[in-house]
Coordinates of C-alpha atoms in Angstrom, one line a residue:
Chain M
M214 CA -26.3 76.4 75.0
E215 CA -27.1 78.3 71.9
I216 CA -23.4 78.2 70.8
Q217 CA -23.2 74.5 71.6
Y218 CA -26.2 73.7 69.4
I219 CA -24.6 75.7 66.5
L220 CA -21.4 73.8 67.0
E221 CA -23.2 70.5 66.9
I222 CA -24.9 71.5 63.7
I223 CA -21.5 72.5 62.2
G224 CA -20.2 69.1 63.2
T225 CA -23.1 67.3 61.6
V226 CA -22.8 69.3 58.4
V227 CA -19.1 68.5 58.0
F228 CA -19.5 64.8 58.7
A229 CA -22.4 64.6 56.2
M230 CA -20.2 66.3 53.6
S231 CA -17.3 64.0 54.4
G232 CA -19.5 61.0 53.8
A233 CA -21.1 62.3 50.7
L234 CA -17.7 63.1 49.2
A235 CA -16.1 59.8 50.2
A236 CA -16.6 58.1 46.9
S237 CA -15.5 61.1 44.9
E238 CA -12.2 61.2 46.8
R239 CA -11.5 57.7 45.6
D240 CA -12.4 58.5 42.0
Q241 CA -15.5 56.3 42.1
E242 CA -18.8 57.2 40.4
Q243 CA -21.8 57.4 42.8
D244 CA -25.4 58.3 42.4
W245 CA -27.2 60.9 44.5
F246 CA -28.9 58.4 46.7
G247 CA -25.7 56.6 47.6
A248 CA -24.1 59.9 48.5
A249 CA -27.0 60.9 50.7
F250 CA -27.1 57.5 52.4
I251 CA -23.4 57.6 53.2
G252 CA -23.6 61.2 54.3
F253 CA -26.5 60.5 56.6
V254 CA -24.8 57.4 58.2
T255 CA -21.5 59.3 58.7
A256 CA -23.3 62.2 60.4
I257 CA -25.4 60.2 62.7
G258 CA -23.4 56.9 63.2
G259 CA -21.1 57.9 66.0
G260 CA -23.7 59.6 68.2
S261 CA -26.2 56.8 67.6
L262 CA -23.7 54.1 68.6
R263 CA -22.9 56.2 71.7
D264 CA -26.5 56.5 72.7
I265 CA -27.3 52.8 72.0
M266 CA -24.3 51.8 74.1
L267 CA -25.5 54.0 76.9
G268 CA -29.2 53.0 76.5
S269 CA -30.1 56.6 76.0
Y270 CA -33.3 56.9 74.0
P271 CA -34.7 58.4 71.8
L272 CA -31.6 58.8 69.5
V273 CA -30.8 62.5 68.9
W274 CA -31.7 62.5 65.1
I275 CA -35.0 60.6 65.8
Q276 CA -36.1 63.2 68.3
D277 CA -34.9 66.2 66.3
V278 CA -36.0 65.9 62.7
T279 CA -34.2 69.2 61.9
L280 CA -30.9 67.3 61.8
L281 CA -32.3 65.2 59.0
Y282 CA -33.0 68.2 56.8
I283 CA -29.6 69.8 57.7
I284 CA -27.9 66.6 56.5
I285 CA -29.9 66.5 53.3
G286 CA -29.0 70.2 52.7
A287 CA -25.3 69.4 53.4
V288 CA -25.4 66.5 50.9
V289 CA -27.0 68.7 48.2
L290 CA -24.4 71.4 48.7
S291 CA -21.7 68.7 48.4
G292 CA -23.1 67.5 45.1
V293 CA -23.4 70.9 43.6
F294 CA -20.0 72.1 44.7
Y295 CA -18.1 68.8 44.8
K296 CA -15.3 69.7 42.4
W297 CA -14.7 72.9 44.4
L298 CA -14.9 71.0 47.7
L299 CA -12.5 68.3 46.6
K300 CA -10.0 71.0 45.7
L301 CA -10.5 72.5 49.1
R302 CA -9.3 69.3 50.8
R303 CA -7.0 71.2 52.9
T304 CA -9.7 73.4 54.3
F305 CA -12.0 70.3 54.5
L306 CA -9.4 68.7 56.7
L307 CA -9.9 71.7 58.9
F308 CA -13.7 71.2 58.9
D309 CA -13.4 67.5 59.5
T310 CA -11.0 68.3 62.4
M311 CA -13.5 70.7 63.9
G312 CA -16.1 67.9 63.5
I313 CA -14.3 65.3 65.6
S314 CA -13.2 68.0 68.1
I315 CA -16.7 69.2 68.8
F316 CA -18.3 65.7 68.8
T317 CA -15.7 64.4 71.3
I318 CA -16.6 66.9 73.9
V319 CA -20.4 67.0 73.2
G320 CA -20.4 63.2 73.4
M321 CA -18.4 63.1 76.6
E322 CA -20.6 65.6 78.3
K323 CA -23.7 63.6 77.3
A324 CA -22.1 60.4 78.7
L325 CA -21.2 62.2 82.0
S326 CA -24.7 63.6 82.3
L327 CA -26.0 60.0 82.0
G328 CA -23.9 59.0 84.9
A329 CA -20.9 57.3 83.1
S330 CA -17.6 57.2 84.9
P331 CA -14.9 59.6 83.5
E332 CA -13.0 56.9 81.7
I333 CA -16.1 55.6 80.0
A334 CA -17.2 59.1 79.2
A335 CA -13.9 59.8 77.4
I336 CA -14.3 56.6 75.4
M337 CA -17.9 57.5 74.5
G338 CA -16.7 61.0 73.4
M339 CA -14.1 59.4 71.1
F340 CA -16.7 56.9 69.8
S341 CA -19.1 59.8 69.0
A342 CA -16.4 61.5 67.1
V343 CA -14.8 58.7 65.1
M344 CA -17.4 55.9 64.7
G345 CA -19.4 57.7 62.0
G346 CA -16.3 57.8 59.8
V347 CA -15.6 54.1 60.7
I348 CA -19.1 53.1 59.7
R349 CA -18.7 55.1 56.4
D350 CA -15.5 53.3 55.7
I351 CA -16.9 49.9 56.4
L352 CA -20.0 50.5 54.2
T353 CA -17.7 51.6 51.3
N354 CA -15.3 48.7 52.0
E355 CA -12.4 50.9 52.9
V356 CA -9.8 50.4 55.6
P357 CA -11.2 52.5 58.4
V358 CA -9.8 55.9 58.8
L359 CA -8.6 55.0 62.3
F360 CA -5.9 52.7 60.8
R361 CA -4.9 55.1 58.1
Q362 CA -4.5 58.3 60.1
E363 CA -2.6 57.6 63.2
V364 CA -3.2 60.8 65.2
Y365 CA -7.0 60.9 64.9
A366 CA -8.9 59.1 67.6
S367 CA -6.0 59.4 69.9
A368 CA -6.3 63.2 69.7
C369 CA -9.9 62.9 70.8
L370 CA -8.9 60.9 73.8
V371 CA -6.2 63.4 74.8
G372 CA -8.8 66.3 74.5
A373 CA -11.3 64.3 76.5
A374 CA -8.7 63.8 79.3
F375 CA -7.9 67.5 79.2
Y376 CA -11.5 68.4 79.6
L377 CA -11.8 66.0 82.6
G378 CA -8.7 67.6 84.2
L379 CA -10.0 71.1 83.8
D380 CA -13.4 70.0 85.0
Y381 CA -11.8 68.5 88.1
L382 CA -10.0 71.9 88.6
E383 CA -13.5 73.5 88.5
V384 CA -12.8 75.5 85.4
E385 CA -15.9 77.2 84.1
R386 CA -17.7 74.9 81.7
N387 CA -17.9 77.0 78.5
T388 CA -14.2 77.9 78.8
N389 CA -13.4 74.2 79.3
F390 CA -15.5 73.2 76.3
I391 CA -13.9 75.6 74.0
S392 CA -10.3 74.9 75.2
S393 CA -10.7 71.2 74.9
V394 CA -12.2 71.5 71.4
L395 CA -9.3 73.7 70.3
L396 CA -6.8 71.3 71.9
I397 CA -8.1 68.4 69.9
A398 CA -8.1 70.4 66.7
C399 CA -4.5 71.7 67.3
I400 CA -3.1 68.2 68.0
R401 CA -4.7 66.9 64.9
L402 CA -3.6 69.7 62.6
I403 CA 0.0 69.7 64.0
A404 CA 0.2 66.0 63.7
V405 CA -0.9 66.2 60.0
K406 CA 1.3 69.1 59.2
Y407 CA 4.5 67.6 60.7
N408 CA 3.5 64.1 59.8
L409 CA 3.7 63.0 63.5
S410 CA 2.8 59.5 64.4
L411 CA 2.4 57.5 67.6
P412 CA 5.0 54.9 68.8
K413 CA 4.8 51.6 66.9
F414 CA 3.3 48.7 68.7
N415 CA 5.3 46.3 66.6
R416 CA 8.1 46.5 64.1
Q417 CA 7.7 44.1 61.2
Q418 CA 9.9 43.5 58.3
R419 CA 7.6 44.3 55.4
Q420 CA 8.0 42.8 52.0
P421 CA 9.3 45.5 49.6
Chain O
M1087 CA -19.2 33.0 91.5
E1088 CA -15.6 33.9 92.3
I1089 CA -14.3 31.3 89.8
Q1090 CA -16.7 32.5 87.1
Y1091 CA -15.5 36.1 87.5
I1092 CA -11.9 34.9 87.2
L1093 CA -12.8 32.9 84.1
E1094 CA -14.6 36.0 82.6
I1095 CA -11.5 38.1 83.2
I1096 CA -9.3 35.4 81.5
G1097 CA -11.7 35.5 78.5
T1098 CA -11.5 39.3 78.4
V1099 CA -7.7 39.2 78.5
V1100 CA -7.2 36.7 75.7
F1101 CA -9.6 38.5 73.5
A1102 CA -7.9 41.8 74.1
M1103 CA -4.6 40.2 73.3
S1104 CA -6.0 38.5 70.2
G1105 CA -7.2 42.0 69.0
A1106 CA -4.0 43.8 69.8
L1107 CA -1.9 41.1 68.0
A1108 CA -4.2 40.9 64.9
A1109 CA -2.2 43.3 62.8
S1110 CA 1.1 41.7 63.8
E1111 CA -0.2 38.3 62.7
R1112 CA -0.7 39.8 59.2
D1113 CA 2.8 41.4 59.1
Q1114 CA 1.3 44.9 59.2
E1115 CA 2.8 47.8 61.2
Q1116 CA 0.5 49.3 63.8
D1117 CA 0.8 52.0 66.4
W1118 CA 0.0 51.6 70.1
F1119 CA -3.3 53.3 69.9
G1120 CA -4.6 51.2 67.0
A1121 CA -3.6 48.0 68.9
A1122 CA -5.4 49.2 72.0
F1123 CA -8.5 50.2 70.1
I1124 CA -8.8 46.9 68.3
G1125 CA -8.0 45.0 71.5
F1126 CA -10.7 46.9 73.4
V1127 CA -13.3 46.3 70.7
T1128 CA -12.5 42.6 70.4
A1129 CA -12.8 42.1 74.1
I1130 CA -16.1 44.0 74.6
G1131 CA -17.7 43.6 71.2
G1132 CA -19.5 40.3 71.6
G1133 CA -20.9 40.9 75.0
S1134 CA -22.0 44.4 74.1
L1135 CA -23.8 43.2 71.1
R1136 CA -25.5 40.5 73.2
D1137 CA -26.6 43.0 75.8
I1138 CA -27.8 45.5 73.2
M1139 CA -29.9 42.8 71.5
L1140 CA -31.4 41.8 74.8
G1141 CA -31.9 45.4 75.9
S1142 CA -29.9 44.7 79.1
Y1143 CA -28.4 47.9 80.4
P1144 CA -25.9 49.1 81.5
L1145 CA -23.4 47.2 79.4
V1146 CA -21.0 45.2 81.5
W1147 CA -17.8 47.2 80.7
I1148 CA -19.7 50.5 81.3
Q1149 CA -20.7 49.3 84.8
D1150 CA -17.4 47.7 85.8
V1151 CA -14.5 50.0 84.9
T1152 CA -12.1 47.4 86.1
L1153 CA -12.5 45.6 82.8
L1154 CA -11.2 48.6 81.0
Y1155 CA -8.0 48.6 83.0
I1156 CA -7.6 44.9 82.5
I1157 CA -7.9 45.3 78.8
I1158 CA -5.3 48.1 78.8
G1159 CA -3.0 45.9 80.8
A1160 CA -3.5 43.0 78.4
V1161 CA -2.7 45.3 75.4
V1162 CA 0.4 46.6 77.1
L1163 CA 1.6 43.0 77.8
S1164 CA 0.9 42.1 74.2
G1165 CA 3.0 45.0 73.0
V1166 CA 6.0 44.3 75.3
F1167 CA 6.0 40.5 74.5
Y1168 CA 4.5 40.5 71.0
K1169 CA 7.4 38.6 69.4
W1170 CA 7.2 36.0 72.1
L1171 CA 3.4 35.8 71.9
L1172 CA 3.4 35.4 68.1
K1173 CA 5.8 32.5 68.5
L1174 CA 3.4 31.0 71.0
R1175 CA 0.6 31.0 68.5
R1176 CA -0.2 27.4 69.3
T1177 CA -0.6 28.2 73.0
F1178 CA -2.5 31.3 72.0
L1179 CA -4.9 29.2 70.0
L1180 CA -5.5 27.4 73.4
F1181 CA -6.1 30.8 75.0
D1182 CA -8.4 32.0 72.3
T1183 CA -10.2 28.7 72.5
M1184 CA -10.7 29.1 76.2
G1185 CA -12.0 32.6 75.5
I1186 CA -14.8 31.5 73.2
S1187 CA -15.6 28.5 75.4
I1188 CA -16.1 30.6 78.5
F1189 CA -17.9 33.5 76.8
T1190 CA -20.4 31.1 75.2
I1191 CA -21.6 29.7 78.5
V1192 CA -21.4 33.0 80.4
G1193 CA -23.3 34.7 77.6
M1194 CA -25.9 32.0 77.5
E1195 CA -26.5 32.0 81.2
K1196 CA -27.0 35.8 81.1
A1197 CA -29.5 35.5 78.3
L1198 CA -31.4 32.7 80.2
S1199 CA -31.4 34.9 83.4
L1200 CA -33.0 37.7 81.3
G1201 CA -35.8 35.3 80.3
A1202 CA -34.7 34.3 76.8
S1203 CA -35.9 31.0 75.4
P1204 CA -33.2 28.2 75.3
E1205 CA -32.7 28.5 71.5
I1206 CA -32.3 32.3 71.7
A1207 CA -30.0 31.9 74.7
A1208 CA -27.7 29.5 72.7
I1209 CA -27.5 32.0 69.9
M1210 CA -26.7 34.8 72.3
G1211 CA -24.0 32.7 73.9
M1212 CA -22.4 32.1 70.5
F1213 CA -22.7 35.8 69.6
S1214 CA -21.0 36.8 72.9
A1215 CA -18.1 34.4 72.0
V1216 CA -17.6 35.1 68.3
M1217 CA -18.8 38.6 67.5
G1218 CA -15.9 40.4 69.2
G1219 CA -13.6 38.7 66.7
V1220 CA -16.0 39.4 63.8
I1221 CA -16.0 43.1 64.6
R1222 CA -12.2 43.0 64.9
D1223 CA -12.0 41.5 61.4
I1224 CA -14.5 43.9 59.9
L1225 CA -12.6 46.9 61.4
T1226 CA -9.3 45.6 59.9
N1227 CA -11.0 44.8 56.6
E1228 CA -10.4 41.0 56.9
V1229 CA -12.7 38.2 56.0
P1230 CA -14.3 37.4 59.4
V1231 CA -12.9 34.5 61.3
L1232 CA -16.2 32.7 61.1
F1233 CA -15.7 32.1 57.4
R1234 CA -12.1 31.1 57.6
Q1235 CA -12.2 28.6 60.5
E1236 CA -15.0 26.3 60.0
V1237 CA -15.4 24.7 63.4
Y1238 CA -15.5 27.8 65.5
A1239 CA -18.9 29.3 66.1
S1240 CA -20.4 25.9 65.5
A1241 CA -18.4 24.4 68.4
C1242 CA -20.0 27.2 70.6
L1243 CA -23.5 26.2 69.5
V1244 CA -22.8 22.5 70.3
G1245 CA -21.5 23.4 73.8
A1246 CA -24.5 25.6 74.4
A1247 CA -26.9 22.8 73.4
F1248 CA -24.9 20.4 75.7
Y1249 CA -25.3 22.9 78.6
L1250 CA -29.0 23.1 78.0
G1251 CA -29.3 19.3 77.9
L1252 CA -27.4 18.9 81.3
D1253 CA -29.5 21.8 82.7
Y1254 CA -32.7 20.0 81.7
L1255 CA -31.3 16.9 83.5
E1256 CA -30.8 19.0 86.6
V1257 CA -27.0 18.6 86.6
E1258 CA -25.5 20.9 89.2
R1259 CA -24.7 24.3 87.7
N1260 CA -20.9 24.5 88.4
T1261 CA -20.4 21.0 87.0
N1262 CA -22.4 21.9 84.0
F1263 CA -20.6 25.2 83.4
I1264 CA -17.2 23.5 83.5
S1265 CA -18.2 20.5 81.4
S1266 CA -19.7 22.6 78.7
V1267 CA -16.7 25.0 78.6
L1268 CA -14.4 22.0 78.3
L1269 CA -16.5 20.4 75.6
I1270 CA -16.4 23.5 73.4
A1271 CA -12.6 23.7 73.9
C1272 CA -12.1 20.0 73.0
I1273 CA -14.2 20.2 69.9
R1274 CA -12.3 23.3 68.7
L1275 CA -8.9 21.8 69.4
I1276 CA -9.6 18.4 67.9
A1277 CA -11.1 20.1 64.8
V1278 CA -8.0 22.2 64.4
K1279 CA -5.6 19.3 65.1
Y1280 CA -7.2 16.9 62.7
N1281 CA -8.3 19.6 60.2
L1282 CA -11.9 18.7 60.5
S1283 CA -14.6 20.7 58.7
L1284 CA -18.3 20.7 58.5
P1285 CA -20.3 19.4 55.5
K1286 CA -20.2 21.7 52.5
F1287 CA -23.4 23.6 51.7
N1288 CA -22.4 23.8 48.1
R1289 CA -19.8 22.3 45.8
Q1290 CA -18.5 24.7 43.3
Q1291 CA -15.9 24.3 40.6
R1292 CA -13.3 26.7 41.7
Q1293 CA -10.8 28.2 39.2
P1294 CA -7.4 26.6 39.9
Chain T
M1333 CA -53.3 41.0 60.4
E1334 CA -53.3 37.3 59.3
I1335 CA -52.2 38.4 55.8
Q1336 CA -49.5 40.7 57.1
Y1337 CA -48.0 38.0 59.3
I1338 CA -47.8 35.7 56.3
L1339 CA -46.2 38.4 54.2
E1340 CA -43.6 39.0 57.0
I1341 CA -42.8 35.3 57.0
I1342 CA -42.4 35.3 53.2
G1343 CA -40.0 38.3 53.5
T1344 CA -38.0 36.5 56.2
V1345 CA -37.8 33.3 54.1
V1346 CA -36.5 35.1 51.0
F1347 CA -34.0 37.1 53.0
A1348 CA -32.7 33.9 54.7
M1349 CA -32.4 32.2 51.3
S1350 CA -30.6 35.3 49.9
G1351 CA -28.1 35.1 52.7
A1352 CA -27.6 31.4 52.5
L1353 CA -27.0 31.5 48.8
A1354 CA -24.7 34.6 48.9
A1355 CA -21.5 32.6 48.8
S1356 CA -22.7 30.3 46.1
E1357 CA -23.5 33.3 43.9
R1358 CA -19.9 34.3 44.1
D1359 CA -18.6 30.8 43.3
Q1360 CA -17.2 30.3 46.9
E1361 CA -17.4 27.1 48.8
Q1362 CA -19.2 27.4 52.1
D1363 CA -20.1 25.0 54.9
W1364 CA -23.7 24.5 56.3
F1365 CA -23.0 26.5 59.4
G1366 CA -21.7 29.5 57.5
A1367 CA -24.7 29.5 55.2
A1368 CA -27.1 29.3 58.2
F1369 CA -25.3 32.0 60.0
I1370 CA -25.4 34.4 57.1
G1371 CA -29.0 33.5 56.3
F1372 CA -30.0 34.2 59.8
V1373 CA -28.2 37.5 60.0
T1374 CA -29.6 38.6 56.7
A1375 CA -33.1 37.8 57.7
I1376 CA -33.1 39.4 61.1
G1377 CA -30.4 42.2 60.7
G1378 CA -32.6 44.9 59.2
G1379 CA -35.5 44.6 61.7
S1380 CA -33.1 44.3 64.6
L1381 CA -31.2 47.4 63.7
R1382 CA -34.6 49.3 63.4
D1383 CA -35.8 48.1 66.8
I1384 CA -32.5 48.8 68.5
M1385 CA -32.5 52.4 67.0
L1386 CA -36.0 52.9 68.2
G1387 CA -35.3 51.3 71.6
S1388 CA -38.2 48.8 71.0
Y1389 CA -37.6 45.6 73.0
P1390 CA -37.8 42.7 72.9
L1391 CA -36.5 42.2 69.3
V1392 CA -39.0 40.4 67.1
W1393 CA -37.0 37.2 66.6
I1394 CA -36.2 37.0 70.3
Q1395 CA -39.9 37.2 71.2
D1396 CA -41.2 34.9 68.5
V1397 CA -38.9 31.8 68.3
T1398 CA -41.0 30.5 65.3
L1399 CA -39.1 32.9 63.1
L1400 CA -35.8 31.1 64.0
Y1401 CA -37.2 27.7 62.9
I1402 CA -38.6 29.3 59.7
I1403 CA -35.1 30.7 59.0
I1404 CA -33.5 27.3 59.6
G1405 CA -36.0 25.7 57.3
A1406 CA -35.4 28.3 54.6
V1407 CA -31.6 27.6 54.8
V1408 CA -32.1 23.9 54.6
L1409 CA -34.2 24.3 51.5
S1410 CA -31.6 26.6 50.0
G1411 CA -28.9 24.0 50.6
V1412 CA -30.9 21.1 49.1
F1413 CA -32.1 23.0 46.1
Y1414 CA -29.2 25.5 45.6
K1415 CA -28.4 24.6 42.0
W1416 CA -32.0 25.0 41.1
L1417 CA -32.4 28.2 43.0
L1418 CA -29.2 29.7 41.5
K1419 CA -30.7 29.0 38.1
L1420 CA -33.8 30.7 39.2
R1421 CA -32.0 34.0 39.8
R1422 CA -34.6 35.9 37.8
T1423 CA -37.4 34.5 40.0
F1424 CA -35.2 35.0 43.0
L1425 CA -34.9 38.6 42.1
L1426 CA -38.7 38.7 42.3
F1427 CA -38.6 37.1 45.7
D1428 CA -35.9 39.4 47.0
T1429 CA -37.9 42.4 45.6
M1430 CA -41.0 41.2 47.4
G1431 CA -38.8 40.9 50.6
I1432 CA -37.6 44.5 50.5
S1433 CA -41.1 45.8 49.5
I1434 CA -42.8 44.1 52.4
F1435 CA -40.2 44.9 55.0
T1436 CA -40.2 48.6 54.1
I1437 CA -43.9 49.0 54.8
V1438 CA -43.9 46.7 57.9
G1439 CA -40.9 48.5 59.3
M1440 CA -42.4 51.9 58.6
E1441 CA -45.7 51.0 60.3
K1442 CA -43.8 49.7 63.3
A1443 CA -41.8 53.0 63.6
L1444 CA -45.0 55.1 63.2
S1445 CA -46.8 53.0 65.9
L1446 CA -43.8 53.8 68.2
G1447 CA -44.4 57.5 67.7
A1448 CA -41.6 58.2 65.1
S1449 CA -42.2 61.2 62.8
P1450 CA -43.1 60.3 59.2
E1451 CA -39.6 61.2 57.8
I1452 CA -37.9 59.0 60.4
A1453 CA -40.5 56.2 59.9
A1454 CA -39.7 56.2 56.2
I1455 CA -36.0 55.9 56.9
M1456 CA -36.7 53.1 59.5
G1457 CA -38.7 51.3 56.8
M1458 CA -35.9 51.5 54.4
F1459 CA -33.4 50.4 57.0
S1460 CA -35.5 47.3 57.9
A1461 CA -35.6 46.4 54.2
V1462 CA -31.9 46.9 53.2
M1463 CA -29.8 46.6 56.3
G1464 CA -30.0 42.8 56.5
G1465 CA -28.4 42.6 53.1
V1466 CA -25.9 45.3 54.0
I1467 CA -24.8 43.3 57.1
R1468 CA -24.6 40.2 55.0
D1469 CA -22.3 41.9 52.5
I1470 CA -20.1 43.4 55.3
L1471 CA -19.7 40.0 56.9
T1472 CA -18.7 38.4 53.6
N1473 CA -16.4 41.3 52.8
E1474 CA -18.4 42.4 49.7
V1475 CA -19.2 45.9 48.6
P1476 CA -22.7 46.4 50.1
V1477 CA -25.6 45.8 47.7
L1478 CA -26.6 49.5 48.2
F1479 CA -23.7 50.6 46.2
R1480 CA -24.0 48.0 43.5
Q1481 CA -27.6 48.2 42.6
E1482 CA -28.6 51.8 42.3
V1483 CA -32.4 51.6 42.4
Y1484 CA -32.8 49.5 45.5
A1485 CA -33.0 51.4 48.8
S1486 CA -34.3 54.4 46.9
A1487 CA -37.3 52.4 45.7
C1488 CA -38.0 51.6 49.3
L1489 CA -38.0 55.3 50.2
V1490 CA -40.3 56.2 47.3
G1491 CA -42.7 53.5 48.4
A1492 CA -42.6 54.7 52.0
A1493 CA -43.4 58.3 50.9
F1494 CA -46.3 56.9 48.8
Y1495 CA -47.7 55.1 51.8
L1496 CA -47.4 58.3 53.9
G1497 CA -49.2 60.2 51.2
L1498 CA -52.1 57.7 50.9
D1499 CA -52.3 57.5 54.7
Y1500 CA -52.6 61.3 54.9
L1501 CA -55.4 61.0 52.3
E1502 CA -57.1 58.5 54.7
V1503 CA -56.9 55.6 52.3
E1504 CA -57.9 52.4 54.0
R1505 CA -54.9 50.7 55.6
N1506 CA -54.9 47.3 53.9
T1507 CA -55.3 48.9 50.5
N1508 CA -52.5 51.3 51.3
F1509 CA -50.2 48.5 52.5
I1510 CA -50.7 46.4 49.4
S1511 CA -50.5 49.4 47.0
S1512 CA -47.2 50.6 48.5
V1513 CA -45.7 47.1 48.5
L1514 CA -46.6 46.7 44.9
L1515 CA -45.2 50.2 44.0
I1516 CA -41.8 49.4 45.5
A1517 CA -41.7 46.0 43.7
C1518 CA -42.7 47.6 40.4
I1519 CA -40.1 50.4 40.6
R1520 CA -37.4 47.9 41.4
L1521 CA -38.3 45.4 38.7
I1522 CA -38.7 48.1 36.0
A1523 CA -35.4 49.7 37.1
V1524 CA -33.6 46.3 36.7
K1525 CA -35.3 45.4 33.5
Y1526 CA -34.6 48.7 31.8
N1527 CA -31.3 49.2 33.5
L1528 CA -32.4 52.5 35.0
S1529 CA -30.2 54.4 37.4
L1530 CA -30.4 57.5 39.4
P1531 CA -28.6 60.8 38.5
K1532 CA -24.9 60.8 39.2
F1533 CA -23.7 62.7 42.2
N1534 CA -20.3 63.1 40.5
R1535 CA -18.7 62.4 37.1
Q1536 CA -15.3 61.0 37.4
Q1537 CA -12.9 60.0 34.7
R1538 CA -12.4 56.3 35.3
Q1539 CA -9.4 54.4 34.2
P1540 CA -10.4 52.1 31.3

């Protein structure tokens, strides 16, 4: 439990940083408030949407104010070190990948504990992981990350299915948690490194 | 009841297809996962928003996992036959029109059964019908359909008012349901065929 | 209580007008339905999001249908007098400023009464005030107002903190309410008049 809480906080921190740095990655100026607002929404958006869809109240960040201060701390760190962090994009990709990996399994376990069926729980895990980033992209008028990076949410779904499989085989829960998180991270990193993509749904002639 | 469930499934199928084909209609390449994600969100978005606003839990698709498999099936069919379906846009307009017509009345009846006032129930019916498409357009960074096709959500509201009127006159419920669905569909199809539009709110000089 | 209800209605009216006129301010044609839809969503969006996040049902406009008619009235007035209202942008800025000022404190008090911690209540107040406009901008595919006008949501947060401070000092509630509303309005108007902005989070070289 202790370890899981630490992992959740790591996930929250990297999502808050990813939101705060979103404008900088697109070479746009931003003030501190805007960075904090986007960081906050990115960090809490996915989990909030999951809990609202499941009717699970109170929302996590409303119950546990500590998360708010952790997010503010992450945004401040992002502002102080943003040049350095932007240069570390490769490492940041690792952090962001850890974020979606952890949030997928945490979100799925929460949905299961609330009585959701396995299929719905897997979708809820994926939503927890990716919807914060989707909301960030909508607020900043970007094409959502889902449609730019092809192996992203799909890696979350694969990891969620893997967890459900091991759970069915009665694998011990902490082992299962860590294996599934690592699987999602590996799929994502391998897909990015080797530029893998999913099969095309359609093949259009595009104007050159 | 049997017939209504079938109609709801038809509505879900056409919305899932409309979401899955959205990128193809704009000549953009898309992978299978993206198509399925958008199809899913288009199919469940309007009803989920309605139920969240009314505080009605569990959401329909969370309770009835069948809908999830129907959506997946609709997306797969869309991918296999997408060239054919795109050519059938005219027919598809008919399908999409049936979708918003059915969802308006189904959504309004649900809101009424939860104790909403008639005005609010009419708005909830319209939201059920159009918000899936609006969320689809927001996620794909398009101008929402509401602001492109003028007689669209307004047709839903007219049909909802018509249903409320017949209900007040104690018309039998199934007759009322079918008449109102047909009315919405007719208004929409006639408006598209004759290129009708609503009165302008403002008249601007636009740059040529 | 009487005065607070009147203030809430004033806030609802100015937000409905701000939504209805959004397209006109960008020199876009719009029909009556589109204007009414955007006006409605702008007026009820922020408060609805707050109540959904807090799990507080029924939503205010679902319980009190009067608000719906007030919004429709405000949209009709906007359409009849839109040329005049667009010329009055400066005054309108004052109205809009009153809108966010009132909604911040009303929203925060509601969150406090539902047991939220002070920090969360301040965020909920800010969300009530600004999220209607953010949803309006997302629906019309604009960059959200938050990221265009720098001292906007931040003024709401400062006013919310001020209210909490006076409340801690046991200042009488009506005095506190009015002082905090006026503080938010003053900060906003001074910031606009003197073109003040918050410190930059990042300093990019922008292409000229």
